[in-house]
PDB file of C-alpha atoms in Angstrom:
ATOM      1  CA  UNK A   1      17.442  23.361  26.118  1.00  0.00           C
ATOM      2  CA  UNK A   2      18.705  21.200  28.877  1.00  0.00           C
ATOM      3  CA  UNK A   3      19.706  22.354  32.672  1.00  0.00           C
ATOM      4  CA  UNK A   4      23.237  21.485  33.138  1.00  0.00           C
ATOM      5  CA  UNK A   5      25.929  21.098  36.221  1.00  0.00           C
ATOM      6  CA  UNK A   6      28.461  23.966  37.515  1.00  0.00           C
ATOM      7  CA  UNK A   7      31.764  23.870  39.229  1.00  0.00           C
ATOM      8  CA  UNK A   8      30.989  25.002  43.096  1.00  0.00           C
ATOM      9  CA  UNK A   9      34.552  26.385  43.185  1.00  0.00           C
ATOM     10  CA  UNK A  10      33.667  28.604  40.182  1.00  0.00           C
ATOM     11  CA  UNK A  11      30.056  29.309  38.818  1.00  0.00           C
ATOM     12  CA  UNK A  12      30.941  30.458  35.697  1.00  0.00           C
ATOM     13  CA  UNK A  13      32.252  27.370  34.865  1.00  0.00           C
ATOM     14  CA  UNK A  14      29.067  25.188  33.058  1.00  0.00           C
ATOM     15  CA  UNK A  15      29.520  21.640  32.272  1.00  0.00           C
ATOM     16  CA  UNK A  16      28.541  20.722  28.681  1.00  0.00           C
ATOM     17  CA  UNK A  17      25.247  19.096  27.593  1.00  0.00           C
ATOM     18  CA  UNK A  18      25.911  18.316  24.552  1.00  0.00           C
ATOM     19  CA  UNK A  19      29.340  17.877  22.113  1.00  0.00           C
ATOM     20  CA  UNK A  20      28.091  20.214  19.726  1.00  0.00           C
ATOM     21  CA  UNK A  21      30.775  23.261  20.501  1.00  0.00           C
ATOM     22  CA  UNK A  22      33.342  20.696  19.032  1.00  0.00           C
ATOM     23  CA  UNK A  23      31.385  20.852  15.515  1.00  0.00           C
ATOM     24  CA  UNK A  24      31.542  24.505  15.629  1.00  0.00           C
ATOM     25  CA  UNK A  25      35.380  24.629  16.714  1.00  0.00           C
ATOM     26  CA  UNK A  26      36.160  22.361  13.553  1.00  0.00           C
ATOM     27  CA  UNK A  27      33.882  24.281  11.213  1.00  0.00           C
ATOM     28  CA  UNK A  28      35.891  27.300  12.155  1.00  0.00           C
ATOM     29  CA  UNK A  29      39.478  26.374  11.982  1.00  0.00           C
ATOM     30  CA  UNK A  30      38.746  23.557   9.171  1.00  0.00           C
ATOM     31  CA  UNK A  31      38.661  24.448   5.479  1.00  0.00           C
ATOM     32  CA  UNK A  32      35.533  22.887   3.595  1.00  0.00           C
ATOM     33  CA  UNK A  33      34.556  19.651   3.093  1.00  0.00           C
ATOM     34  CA  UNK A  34      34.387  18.911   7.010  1.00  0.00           C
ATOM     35  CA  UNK A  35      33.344  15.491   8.183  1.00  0.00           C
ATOM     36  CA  UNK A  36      34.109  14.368  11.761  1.00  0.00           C
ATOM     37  CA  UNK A  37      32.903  12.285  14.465  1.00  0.00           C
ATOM     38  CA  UNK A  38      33.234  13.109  17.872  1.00  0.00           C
ATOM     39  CA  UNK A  39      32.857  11.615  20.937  1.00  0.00           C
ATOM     40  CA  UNK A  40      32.856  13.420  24.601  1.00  0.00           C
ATOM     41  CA  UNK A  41      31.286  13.387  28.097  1.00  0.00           C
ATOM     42  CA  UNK A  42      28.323  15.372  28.424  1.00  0.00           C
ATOM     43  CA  UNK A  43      25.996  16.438  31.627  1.00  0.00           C
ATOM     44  CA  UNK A  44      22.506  17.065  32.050  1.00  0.00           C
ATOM     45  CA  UNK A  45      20.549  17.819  35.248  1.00  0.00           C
ATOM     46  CA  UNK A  46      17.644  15.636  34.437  1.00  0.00           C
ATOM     47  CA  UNK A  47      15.956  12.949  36.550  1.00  0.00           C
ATOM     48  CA  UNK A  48      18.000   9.898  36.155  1.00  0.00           C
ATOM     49  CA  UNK A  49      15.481   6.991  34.381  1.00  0.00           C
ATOM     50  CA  UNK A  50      15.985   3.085  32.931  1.00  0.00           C
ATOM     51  CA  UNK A  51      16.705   5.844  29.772  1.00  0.00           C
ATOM     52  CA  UNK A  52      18.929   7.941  31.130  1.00  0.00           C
ATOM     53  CA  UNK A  53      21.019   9.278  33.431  1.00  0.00           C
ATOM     54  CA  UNK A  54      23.035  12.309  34.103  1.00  0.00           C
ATOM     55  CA  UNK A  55      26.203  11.792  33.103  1.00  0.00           C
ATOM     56  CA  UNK A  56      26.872   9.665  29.875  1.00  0.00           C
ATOM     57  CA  UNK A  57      28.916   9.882  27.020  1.00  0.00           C
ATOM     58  CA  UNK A  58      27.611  11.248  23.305  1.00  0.00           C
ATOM     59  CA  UNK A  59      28.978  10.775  19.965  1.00  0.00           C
ATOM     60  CA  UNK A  60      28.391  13.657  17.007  1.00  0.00           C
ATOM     61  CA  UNK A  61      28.970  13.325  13.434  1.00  0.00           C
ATOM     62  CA  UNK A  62      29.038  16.069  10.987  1.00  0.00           C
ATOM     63  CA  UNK A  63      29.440  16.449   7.092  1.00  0.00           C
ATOM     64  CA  UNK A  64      29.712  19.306   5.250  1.00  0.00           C
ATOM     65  CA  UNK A  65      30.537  19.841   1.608  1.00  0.00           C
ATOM     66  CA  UNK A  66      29.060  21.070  -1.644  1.00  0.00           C
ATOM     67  CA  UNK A  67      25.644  19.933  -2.720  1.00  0.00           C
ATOM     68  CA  UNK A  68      24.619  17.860   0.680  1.00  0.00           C
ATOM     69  CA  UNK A  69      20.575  17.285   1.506  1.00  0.00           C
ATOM     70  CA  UNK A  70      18.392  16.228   3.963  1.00  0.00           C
ATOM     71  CA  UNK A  71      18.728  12.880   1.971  1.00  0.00           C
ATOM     72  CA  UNK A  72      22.020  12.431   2.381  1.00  0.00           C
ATOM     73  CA  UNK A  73      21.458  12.721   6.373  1.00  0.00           C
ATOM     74  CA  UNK A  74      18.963  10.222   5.942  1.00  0.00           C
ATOM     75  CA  UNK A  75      20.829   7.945   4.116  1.00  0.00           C
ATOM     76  CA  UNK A  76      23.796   7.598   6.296  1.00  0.00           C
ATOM     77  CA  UNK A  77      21.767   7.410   9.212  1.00  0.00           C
ATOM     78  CA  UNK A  78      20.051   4.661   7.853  1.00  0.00           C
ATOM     79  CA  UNK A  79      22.881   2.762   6.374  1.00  0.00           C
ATOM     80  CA  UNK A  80      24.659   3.417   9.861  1.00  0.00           C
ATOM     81  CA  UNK A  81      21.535   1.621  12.125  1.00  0.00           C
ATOM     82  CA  UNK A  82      21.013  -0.795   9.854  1.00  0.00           C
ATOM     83  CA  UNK A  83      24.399  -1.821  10.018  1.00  0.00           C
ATOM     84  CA  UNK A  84      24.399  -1.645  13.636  1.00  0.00           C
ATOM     85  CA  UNK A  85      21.232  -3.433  14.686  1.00  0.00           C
ATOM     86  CA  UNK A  86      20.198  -5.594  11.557  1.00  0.00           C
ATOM     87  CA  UNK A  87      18.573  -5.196   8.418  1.00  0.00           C
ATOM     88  CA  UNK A  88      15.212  -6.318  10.177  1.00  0.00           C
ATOM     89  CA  UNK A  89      15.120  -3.034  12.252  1.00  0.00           C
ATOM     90  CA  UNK A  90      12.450  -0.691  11.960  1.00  0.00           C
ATOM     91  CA  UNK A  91      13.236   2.766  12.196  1.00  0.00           C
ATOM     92  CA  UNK A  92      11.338   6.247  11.833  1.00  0.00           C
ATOM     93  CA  UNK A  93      12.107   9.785  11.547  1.00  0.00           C
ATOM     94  CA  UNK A  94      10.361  12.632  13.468  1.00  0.00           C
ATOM     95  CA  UNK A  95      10.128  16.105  12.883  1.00  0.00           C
ATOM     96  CA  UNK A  96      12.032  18.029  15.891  1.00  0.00           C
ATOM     97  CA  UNK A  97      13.545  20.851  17.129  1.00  0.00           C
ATOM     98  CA  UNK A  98      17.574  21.550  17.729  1.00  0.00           C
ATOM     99  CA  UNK A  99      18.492  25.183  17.843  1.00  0.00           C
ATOM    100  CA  UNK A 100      21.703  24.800  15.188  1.00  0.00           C
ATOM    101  CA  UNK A 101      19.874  22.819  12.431  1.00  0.00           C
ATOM    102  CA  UNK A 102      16.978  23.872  10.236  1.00  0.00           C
ATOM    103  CA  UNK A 103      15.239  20.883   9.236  1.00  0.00           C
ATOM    104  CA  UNK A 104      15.741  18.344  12.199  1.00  0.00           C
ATOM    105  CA  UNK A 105      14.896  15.342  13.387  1.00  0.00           C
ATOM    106  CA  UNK A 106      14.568  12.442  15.937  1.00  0.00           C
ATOM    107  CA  UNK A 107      15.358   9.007  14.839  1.00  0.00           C
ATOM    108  CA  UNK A 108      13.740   6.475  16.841  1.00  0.00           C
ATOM    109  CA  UNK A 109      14.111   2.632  16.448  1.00  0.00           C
ATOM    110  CA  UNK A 110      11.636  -0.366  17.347  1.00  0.00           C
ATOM    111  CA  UNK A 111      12.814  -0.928  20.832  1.00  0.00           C
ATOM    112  CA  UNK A 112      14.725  -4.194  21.194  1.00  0.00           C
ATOM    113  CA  UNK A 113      14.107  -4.645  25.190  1.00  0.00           C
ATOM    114  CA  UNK A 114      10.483  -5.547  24.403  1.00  0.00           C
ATOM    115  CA  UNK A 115      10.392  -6.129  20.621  1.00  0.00           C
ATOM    116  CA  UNK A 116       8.190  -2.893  19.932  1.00  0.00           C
ATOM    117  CA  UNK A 117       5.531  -4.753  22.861  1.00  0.00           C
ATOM    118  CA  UNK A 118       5.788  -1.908  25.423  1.00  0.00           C
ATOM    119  CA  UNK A 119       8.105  -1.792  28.022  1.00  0.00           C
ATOM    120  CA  UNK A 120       9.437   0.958  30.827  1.00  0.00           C
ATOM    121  CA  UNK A 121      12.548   1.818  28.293  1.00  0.00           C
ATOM    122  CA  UNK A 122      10.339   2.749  25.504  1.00  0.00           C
ATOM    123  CA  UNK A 123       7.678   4.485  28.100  1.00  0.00           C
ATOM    124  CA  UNK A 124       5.675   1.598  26.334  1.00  0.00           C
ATOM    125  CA  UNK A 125       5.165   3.088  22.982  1.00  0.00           C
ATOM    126  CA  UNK A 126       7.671   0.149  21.082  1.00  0.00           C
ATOM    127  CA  UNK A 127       9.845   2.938  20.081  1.00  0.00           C
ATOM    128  CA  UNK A 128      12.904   4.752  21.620  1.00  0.00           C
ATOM    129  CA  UNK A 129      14.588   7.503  20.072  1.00  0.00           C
ATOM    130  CA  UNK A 130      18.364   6.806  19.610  1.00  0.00           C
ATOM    131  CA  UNK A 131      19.316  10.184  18.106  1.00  0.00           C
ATOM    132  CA  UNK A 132      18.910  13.955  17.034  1.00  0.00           C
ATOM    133  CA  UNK A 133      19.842  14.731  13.805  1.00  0.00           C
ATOM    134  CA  UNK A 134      19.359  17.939  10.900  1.00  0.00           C
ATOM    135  CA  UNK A 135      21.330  20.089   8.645  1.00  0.00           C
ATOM    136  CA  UNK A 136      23.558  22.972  10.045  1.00  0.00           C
ATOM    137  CA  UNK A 137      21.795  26.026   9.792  1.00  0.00           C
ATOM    138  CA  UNK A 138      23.173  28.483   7.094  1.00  0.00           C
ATOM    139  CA  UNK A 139      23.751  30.931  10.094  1.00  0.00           C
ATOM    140  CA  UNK A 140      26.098  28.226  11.458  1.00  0.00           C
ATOM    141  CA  UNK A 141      27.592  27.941   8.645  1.00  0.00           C
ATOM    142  CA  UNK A 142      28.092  31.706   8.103  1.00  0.00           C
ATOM    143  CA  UNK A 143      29.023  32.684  11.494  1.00  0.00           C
ATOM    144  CA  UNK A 144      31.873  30.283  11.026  1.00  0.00           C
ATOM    145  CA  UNK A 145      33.268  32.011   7.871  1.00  0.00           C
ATOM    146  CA  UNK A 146      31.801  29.721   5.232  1.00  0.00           C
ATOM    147  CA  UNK A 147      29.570  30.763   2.331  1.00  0.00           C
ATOM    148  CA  UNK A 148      25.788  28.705   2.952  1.00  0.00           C
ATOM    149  CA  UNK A 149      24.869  29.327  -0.371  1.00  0.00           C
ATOM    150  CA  UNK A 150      28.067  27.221  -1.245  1.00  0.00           C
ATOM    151  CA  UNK A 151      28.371  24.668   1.733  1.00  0.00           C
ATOM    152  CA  UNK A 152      25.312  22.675   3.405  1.00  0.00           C
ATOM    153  CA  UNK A 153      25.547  19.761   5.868  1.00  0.00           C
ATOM    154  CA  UNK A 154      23.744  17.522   8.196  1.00  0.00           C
ATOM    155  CA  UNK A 155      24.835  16.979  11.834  1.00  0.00           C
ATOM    156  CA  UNK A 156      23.681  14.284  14.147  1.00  0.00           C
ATOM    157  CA  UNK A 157      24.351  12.941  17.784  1.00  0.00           C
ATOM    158  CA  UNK A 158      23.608  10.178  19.894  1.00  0.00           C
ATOM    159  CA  UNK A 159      24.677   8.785  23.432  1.00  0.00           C
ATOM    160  CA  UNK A 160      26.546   5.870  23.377  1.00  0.00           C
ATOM    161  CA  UNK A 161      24.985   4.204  26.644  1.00  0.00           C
ATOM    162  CA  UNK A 162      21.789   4.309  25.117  1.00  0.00           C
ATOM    163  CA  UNK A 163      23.392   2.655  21.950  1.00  0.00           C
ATOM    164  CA  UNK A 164      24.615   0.570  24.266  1.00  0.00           C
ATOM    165  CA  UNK A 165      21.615  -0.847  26.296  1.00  0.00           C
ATOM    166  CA  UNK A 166      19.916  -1.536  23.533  1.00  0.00           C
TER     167      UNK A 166
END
């Protein structure tokens, strides 16, 4: 989904655009429940912004067990940006896309540059999305030697800098 960096020296060698190969790493040498945060570096070829730039750092959770929804996912994620930026925040979710998860979602909060007025960090909407977020796909799941119709999860990640700005 993104255009990413190689190594000159060595072509085959891609730099990583997102931390999600960790999640699948863990769900494959882990036994069930897994739940994990994990931070990294992460590239992306993109045009760098007052959003983003090309290098920055991303954090990914994931939680896997018996029994867990979409509500659950929700839940935590609200718990953990209401926690973060105040109980006043206001915060949406929006139907997306993420190859791994099956529903997912973007999470954006009012923006706190411009108080939700308009500004060039929220491409003056009031809003900027702060993370992706969905539940791990039963294939995932599968193809890393669990039983879906046992296990579901949610994963999510963010980058910090973004976090951070705001």
């Amino acid at each position: 989904m993104q255009d990413t960096f190689f190594v000159q020296q060595d072509p085959a060698m891609l730099l990583r655009t997102h931390t999600s190969s960790v999640q699948v790493r863990l769900m494959e040498k882990s036994p069930m429940p897994v739940r994990a945060i994990m931070p990294g570096r992460v590239y992306r070829n993109e045009a760098i912004s007052a959003r983003a730039h090309c290098l920055f750092h991303q954090i990914e959770g994931i939680y896997i067990d018996k029994g867990v929804s979409f509500a659950d996912l929700k839940q935590t994620l609200y718990y953990f940006v209401k926690e973060l930026f105040g109980s006043d925040i206001k915060i949406r979710f929006r139907a997306s896309y993420f190859p791994f998860t099956e529903p997912s979602a973007e999470m954006d909060i009012t923006c706190l540059i411009c108080k939700g007025e308009g500004c060039n960090i929220c491409k003056q909407t009031g809003w900027v999305e702060i993370l992706g977020s969905g539940m791990v796909h039963p294939e995932v799941i599968k193809n890393c030697g669990h039983d879906p119709e046992v296990y579901t999860g949610f994963a999510f990640g963010m980058g910090i800098e973004r976090i951070s700005m705001l």
